[in-house]
Amino acid sequence: MRRNRGNLFVISAPSGAGKTTLCAMLCETFPNVRHSVSYTTRAPRPGETNDVHYTFVYADEFRTMIGKGEFIEWAEVHGNFYGTSRKRIEEMMHAGLDVILDIDVQGAKQMREKVPDSTFVFILPPSMDVLRERLTGRMSDSDEVIRRRLKNAGDEIREYKNYNYVIVNDTLEAALKELISIIIAERVKISKVDRDWIERNFLKEE
Ligand code: 5GP
């Protein structure tokens, strides 16, 4: 069925739950889904490319964008600023693409108020021990960064009740399958289908 507009999916997880890998795999393997590239004041990690993983900006530039209302949501996460461009998501949705926001729980809270018909998905790691291992294994982050992220993880997980779906990322394949199922289900939901198209094609008197 033809669609007028894409859907918005807000995906949150504690750092280390594998959300970024999952979202990247989703966009690579499933048609008509795009990740919204956020702006951040964080320094790029090795292997990260500007305008692919994030658009990396200085704090004064970020503040100017806040002032101009360019972010649909923004938040300070682990000591850095992150924000979602209103224009970027609008353009993709207008083109009929489903848009994935990989954002933290504070950003999700703002999206719940601004775009309540978004779909909210929370990703959990298989256990707290696995989360700790994954964070320690990321050599690019300092001990201080890891400590701060672990401390924040508990507060983030407490938010799971405010999401529509919960996925436990035990194996990437199974988690991806669950995420794709959610996207398919949302595409055919009665509140999201193109009712004009149905009326025109099936219900209009000749
Ligand atoms: P990282 O620095 O590890 O890439 O991301 C840290 C956290 O910031 C993650 O939880 C990620 O989802 C979140 N994040 C990334 N982009 C945005 C954004 O545009 N807005 C908000 N609120 N959080 C974001």
mmCIF file of C-alpha atoms and ligand atoms in Angstrom:
data_model
loop_
_atom_site.group_PDB
_atom_site.id
_atom_site.type_symbol
_atom_site.label_atom_id
_atom_site.label_comp_id
_atom_site.label_asym_id
_atom_site.label_seq_id
_atom_site.Cartn_x
_atom_site.Cartn_y
_atom_site.Cartn_z
ATOM 1 C CA MET A 1 0.000 0.000 0.000
ATOM 2 C CA ARG A 2 1.236 3.483 -0.860
ATOM 3 C CA ARG A 3 2.125 5.558 2.213
ATOM 4 C CA ASN A 4 1.891 9.322 2.581
ATOM 5 C CA ARG A 5 4.380 9.554 5.384
ATOM 6 C CA GLY A 6 6.933 7.391 7.124
ATOM 7 C CA ASN A 7 6.699 6.442 10.798
ATOM 8 C CA LEU A 8 8.941 7.555 13.601
ATOM 9 C CA PHE A 9 10.654 5.003 15.870
ATOM 10 C CA VAL A 10 12.350 6.150 19.061
ATOM 11 C CA ILE A 11 14.871 3.616 20.324
ATOM 12 C CA SER A 12 16.588 3.922 23.700
ATOM 13 C CA ALA A 13 18.861 1.688 25.744
ATOM 14 C CA PRO A 14 21.583 1.969 28.330
ATOM 15 C CA SER A 15 24.977 2.509 26.765
ATOM 16 C CA GLY A 16 26.435 -0.892 25.825
ATOM 17 C CA ALA A 17 23.137 -2.666 25.149
ATOM 18 C CA GLY A 18 24.050 -2.883 21.455
ATOM 19 C CA LYS A 19 21.464 -0.396 20.251
ATOM 20 C CA THR A 20 23.719 1.411 17.773
ATOM 21 C CA THR A 21 24.840 -1.841 16.083
ATOM 22 C CA LEU A 22 21.232 -3.036 15.978
ATOM 23 C CA CYS A 23 19.998 0.209 14.394
ATOM 24 C CA ALA A 24 22.834 0.138 11.831
ATOM 25 C CA MET A 25 22.012 -3.468 10.881
ATOM 26 C CA LEU A 26 18.339 -2.603 10.592
ATOM 27 C CA CYS A 27 18.994 0.283 8.198
ATOM 28 C CA GLU A 28 21.372 -1.823 6.096
ATOM 29 C CA THR A 29 19.114 -4.843 5.770
ATOM 30 C CA PHE A 30 15.533 -3.580 5.835
ATOM 31 C CA PRO A 31 14.080 -1.350 3.090
ATOM 32 C CA ASN A 32 12.791 2.192 3.567
ATOM 33 C CA VAL A 33 14.215 2.703 7.056
ATOM 34 C CA ARG A 34 16.754 5.443 7.782
ATOM 35 C CA HIS A 35 18.693 6.398 10.885
ATOM 36 C CA SER A 36 18.472 10.072 11.768
ATOM 37 C CA VAL A 37 22.016 11.407 12.150
ATOM 38 C CA SER A 38 22.144 13.413 15.390
ATOM 39 C CA TYR A 39 24.269 16.432 16.190
ATOM 40 C CA THR A 40 26.687 16.081 19.090
ATOM 41 C CA THR A 41 29.393 18.025 20.901
ATOM 42 C CA ARG A 42 31.179 14.745 21.773
ATOM 43 C CA ALA A 43 34.541 14.114 20.101
ATOM 44 C CA PRO A 44 34.468 11.482 17.333
ATOM 45 C CA ARG A 45 35.593 7.969 18.347
ATOM 46 C CA PRO A 46 38.075 6.186 16.112
ATOM 47 C CA GLY A 47 36.267 5.001 12.989
ATOM 48 C CA GLU A 48 33.409 7.478 13.291
ATOM 49 C CA THR A 49 32.711 9.685 10.264
ATOM 50 C CA ASN A 50 31.190 13.140 10.324
ATOM 51 C CA ASP A 51 27.590 13.228 8.998
ATOM 52 C CA VAL A 52 27.440 9.415 9.021
ATOM 53 C CA HIS A 53 27.588 8.451 12.695
ATOM 54 C CA TYR A 54 26.976 11.971 14.001
ATOM 55 C CA THR A 55 27.387 15.524 12.855
ATOM 56 C CA PHE A 56 30.132 16.699 15.200
ATOM 57 C CA VAL A 57 29.846 20.329 16.260
ATOM 58 C CA TYR A 58 31.343 22.653 18.871
ATOM 59 C CA ALA A 59 29.265 23.647 21.901
ATOM 60 C CA ASP A 60 28.681 27.231 20.685
ATOM 61 C CA GLU A 61 27.332 25.948 17.363
ATOM 62 C CA PHE A 62 25.045 23.527 19.245
ATOM 63 C CA ARG A 63 23.761 26.374 21.449
ATOM 64 C CA THR A 64 23.014 28.498 18.380
ATOM 65 C CA MET A 65 20.994 25.628 16.915
ATOM 66 C CA ILE A 66 19.021 25.322 20.177
ATOM 67 C CA GLY A 67 18.298 29.064 20.005
ATOM 68 C CA LYS A 68 16.995 28.748 16.454
ATOM 69 C CA GLY A 69 14.698 25.846 17.436
ATOM 70 C CA GLU A 70 16.449 23.478 15.032
ATOM 71 C CA PHE A 71 16.235 20.489 17.387
ATOM 72 C CA ILE A 72 12.991 18.583 17.898
ATOM 73 C CA GLU A 73 14.673 17.284 21.066
ATOM 74 C CA TRP A 74 18.076 17.638 22.662
ATOM 75 C CA ALA A 75 19.715 16.528 25.899
ATOM 76 C CA GLU A 76 22.955 16.433 27.807
ATOM 77 C CA VAL A 77 24.078 12.789 27.993
ATOM 78 C CA HIS A 78 27.217 11.644 29.827
ATOM 79 C CA GLY A 79 28.553 15.230 29.820
ATOM 80 C CA ASN A 80 28.019 15.939 26.092
ATOM 81 C CA PHE A 81 25.155 17.468 24.143
ATOM 82 C CA TYR A 82 23.131 15.504 21.588
ATOM 83 C CA GLY A 83 20.223 16.684 19.456
ATOM 84 C CA THR A 84 17.868 15.546 16.695
ATOM 85 C CA SER A 85 17.404 17.841 13.726
ATOM 86 C CA ARG A 86 13.756 18.649 13.104
ATOM 87 C CA LYS A 87 14.493 19.242 9.393
ATOM 88 C CA ARG A 88 16.313 15.940 8.856
ATOM 89 C CA ILE A 89 13.516 13.770 10.233
ATOM 90 C CA GLU A 90 10.794 15.813 8.541
ATOM 91 C CA GLU A 91 12.427 15.391 5.117
ATOM 92 C CA MET A 92 12.823 11.631 5.508
ATOM 93 C CA MET A 93 9.281 11.072 6.776
ATOM 94 C CA HIS A 94 7.913 13.260 4.002
ATOM 95 C CA ALA A 95 9.701 10.995 1.505
ATOM 96 C CA GLY A 96 7.770 8.038 2.975
ATOM 97 C CA LEU A 97 10.737 6.627 4.887
ATOM 98 C CA ASP A 98 10.550 5.233 8.403
ATOM 99 C CA VAL A 99 12.947 7.110 10.662
ATOM 100 C CA ILE A 100 14.927 5.649 13.552
ATOM 101 C CA LEU A 101 15.956 7.924 16.404
ATOM 102 C CA ASP A 102 18.688 6.330 18.495
ATOM 103 C CA ILE A 103 18.336 8.651 21.485
ATOM 104 C CA ASP A 104 18.511 8.596 25.281
ATOM 105 C CA VAL A 105 15.604 8.453 27.739
ATOM 106 C CA GLN A 106 15.495 12.253 28.212
ATOM 107 C CA GLY A 107 15.145 12.741 24.465
ATOM 108 C CA ALA A 108 12.475 10.026 24.291
ATOM 109 C CA LYS A 109 10.499 11.863 26.984
ATOM 110 C CA GLN A 110 10.502 15.020 24.844
ATOM 111 C CA MET A 111 9.451 13.028 21.754
ATOM 112 C CA ARG A 112 6.544 11.519 23.692
ATOM 113 C CA GLU A 113 5.184 15.040 24.175
ATOM 114 C CA LYS A 114 6.014 16.386 20.721
ATOM 115 C CA VAL A 115 5.215 13.382 18.504
ATOM 116 C CA PRO A 116 3.027 11.085 20.641
ATOM 117 C CA ASP A 117 2.193 8.748 17.765
ATOM 118 C CA SER A 118 5.855 7.693 17.490
ATOM 119 C CA THR A 119 6.676 4.118 18.455
ATOM 120 C CA PHE A 120 8.942 3.763 21.477
ATOM 121 C CA VAL A 121 11.272 0.766 21.735
ATOM 122 C CA PHE A 122 13.573 -0.014 24.673
ATOM 123 C CA ILE A 123 16.586 -2.308 24.228
ATOM 124 C CA LEU A 124 17.924 -4.230 27.238
ATOM 125 C CA PRO A 125 21.220 -6.108 27.486
ATOM 126 C CA PRO A 126 20.916 -9.810 28.488
ATOM 127 C CA SER A 127 22.152 -8.943 32.001
ATOM 128 C CA MET A 128 23.907 -6.269 34.047
ATOM 129 C CA ASP A 129 27.127 -8.355 33.941
ATOM 130 C CA VAL A 130 27.091 -8.440 30.148
ATOM 131 C CA LEU A 131 26.544 -4.683 30.066
ATOM 132 C CA ARG A 132 29.573 -4.151 32.329
ATOM 133 C CA GLU A 133 31.706 -6.421 30.136
ATOM 134 C CA ARG A 134 30.654 -4.654 26.951
ATOM 135 C CA LEU A 135 31.429 -1.221 28.359
ATOM 136 C CA THR A 136 34.828 -2.285 29.712
ATOM 137 C CA GLY A 137 35.686 -3.865 26.347
ATOM 138 C CA ARG A 138 35.263 -0.566 24.512
ATOM 139 C CA MET A 139 38.892 0.483 24.565
ATOM 140 C CA SER A 140 38.132 3.944 23.200
ATOM 141 C CA ASP A 141 36.425 5.068 26.418
ATOM 142 C CA SER A 142 38.346 6.047 29.573
ATOM 143 C CA ASP A 143 37.709 4.434 33.004
ATOM 144 C CA GLU A 144 35.986 7.611 34.096
ATOM 145 C CA VAL A 145 33.606 7.479 31.092
ATOM 146 C CA ILE A 146 32.828 3.793 31.734
ATOM 147 C CA ARG A 147 32.097 4.463 35.422
ATOM 148 C CA ARG A 148 29.753 7.322 34.548
ATOM 149 C CA ARG A 149 27.908 5.235 31.946
ATOM 150 C CA LEU A 150 27.402 2.297 34.322
ATOM 151 C CA LYS A 151 26.026 4.621 36.970
ATOM 152 C CA ASN A 152 23.590 6.090 34.453
ATOM 153 C CA ALA A 153 22.496 2.661 33.155
ATOM 154 C CA GLY A 154 20.328 1.911 36.212
ATOM 155 C CA ASP A 155 18.470 5.224 35.898
ATOM 156 C CA GLU A 156 17.927 4.664 32.186
ATOM 157 C CA ILE A 157 16.610 1.109 32.602
ATOM 158 C CA ARG A 158 14.062 2.379 35.145
ATOM 159 C CA GLU A 159 12.358 4.201 32.224
ATOM 160 C CA TYR A 160 11.473 1.014 30.307
ATOM 161 C CA LYS A 161 7.804 1.188 31.386
ATOM 162 C CA ASN A 162 7.232 4.275 29.266
ATOM 163 C CA TYR A 163 8.047 2.452 26.010
ATOM 164 C CA ASN A 164 5.691 0.494 23.733
ATOM 165 C CA TYR A 165 8.074 -2.433 23.174
ATOM 166 C CA VAL A 166 11.031 -4.031 24.995
ATOM 167 C CA ILE A 167 13.688 -6.103 23.219
ATOM 168 C CA VAL A 168 16.363 -8.080 25.061
ATOM 169 C CA ASN A 169 19.483 -7.989 22.897
ATOM 170 C CA ASP A 170 20.778 -11.477 23.641
ATOM 171 C CA THR A 171 21.750 -12.368 20.097
ATOM 172 C CA LEU A 172 21.853 -9.690 17.433
ATOM 173 C CA GLU A 173 19.924 -11.854 14.935
ATOM 174 C CA ALA A 174 16.990 -12.440 17.279
ATOM 175 C CA ALA A 175 16.888 -8.804 18.411
ATOM 176 C CA LEU A 176 16.953 -7.608 14.790
ATOM 177 C CA LYS A 177 14.098 -9.941 13.915
ATOM 178 C CA GLU A 178 12.029 -8.502 16.778
ATOM 179 C CA LEU A 179 12.785 -4.937 15.760
ATOM 180 C CA ILE A 180 11.836 -5.623 12.126
ATOM 181 C CA SER A 181 8.576 -7.232 13.313
ATOM 182 C CA ILE A 182 7.719 -4.049 15.217
ATOM 183 C CA ILE A 183 8.376 -1.908 12.145
ATOM 184 C CA ILE A 184 6.224 -4.106 9.934
ATOM 185 C CA ALA A 185 3.398 -4.144 12.493
ATOM 186 C CA GLU A 186 3.449 -0.338 12.750
ATOM 187 C CA ARG A 187 3.319 0.031 8.955
ATOM 188 C CA VAL A 188 0.013 -1.852 8.763
ATOM 189 C CA LYS A 189 -1.551 -0.372 11.895
ATOM 190 C CA ILE A 190 -5.014 1.060 11.265
ATOM 191 C CA SER A 191 -4.021 4.466 12.649
ATOM 192 C CA LYS A 192 -1.097 4.700 10.213
ATOM 193 C CA VAL A 193 -2.575 3.377 6.946
ATOM 194 C CA ASP A 194 -3.525 5.660 4.068
ATOM 195 C CA ARG A 195 -7.310 5.739 4.481
ATOM 196 C CA ASP A 196 -7.819 7.975 1.423
ATOM 197 C CA TRP A 197 -6.167 5.324 -0.732
ATOM 198 C CA ILE A 198 -8.523 2.633 0.619
ATOM 199 C CA GLU A 199 -11.582 4.842 0.134
ATOM 200 C CA ARG A 200 -10.585 5.753 -3.438
ATOM 201 C CA ASN A 201 -9.754 2.219 -4.512
ATOM 202 C CA PHE A 202 -12.385 0.167 -2.734
ATOM 203 C CA LEU A 203 -15.229 2.253 -1.421
ATOM 204 C CA LYS A 204 -15.885 5.085 -3.850
ATOM 205 C CA GLU A 205 -19.077 4.756 -5.931
ATOM 206 C CA GLU A 206 -18.478 4.935 -9.689
HETATM 207 P P1 5GP B 1 27.253 7.674 22.232
HETATM 208 O O1 5GP B 1 28.090 8.849 22.639
HETATM 209 O O2 5GP B 1 27.662 6.415 22.918
HETATM 210 O O3 5GP B 1 27.202 7.537 20.731
HETATM 211 O O4 5GP B 1 25.759 7.984 22.683
HETATM 212 C C1 5GP B 1 25.452 8.251 24.015
HETATM 213 C C2 5GP B 1 23.953 8.337 24.198
HETATM 214 O O5 5GP B 1 23.424 9.480 23.532
HETATM 215 C C3 5GP B 1 23.202 7.145 23.642
HETATM 216 O O6 5GP B 1 22.239 6.733 24.598
HETATM 217 C C4 5GP B 1 22.524 7.697 22.427
HETATM 218 O O7 5GP B 1 21.320 7.017 22.143
HETATM 219 C C5 5GP B 1 22.254 9.108 22.873
HETATM 220 N N1 5GP B 1 21.990 9.992 21.740
HETATM 221 C C6 5GP B 1 22.527 9.960 20.503
HETATM 222 N N2 5GP B 1 22.006 10.911 19.730
HETATM 223 C C7 5GP B 1 21.085 11.561 20.478
HETATM 224 C C8 5GP B 1 20.172 12.642 20.234
HETATM 225 O O8 5GP B 1 20.099 13.214 19.154
HETATM 226 N N3 5GP B 1 19.392 13.032 21.277
HETATM 227 C C9 5GP B 1 19.427 12.432 22.495
HETATM 228 N N4 5GP B 1 18.599 12.875 23.425
HETATM 229 N N5 5GP B 1 20.260 11.406 22.763
HETATM 230 C C10 5GP B 1 21.072 10.983 21.774
#
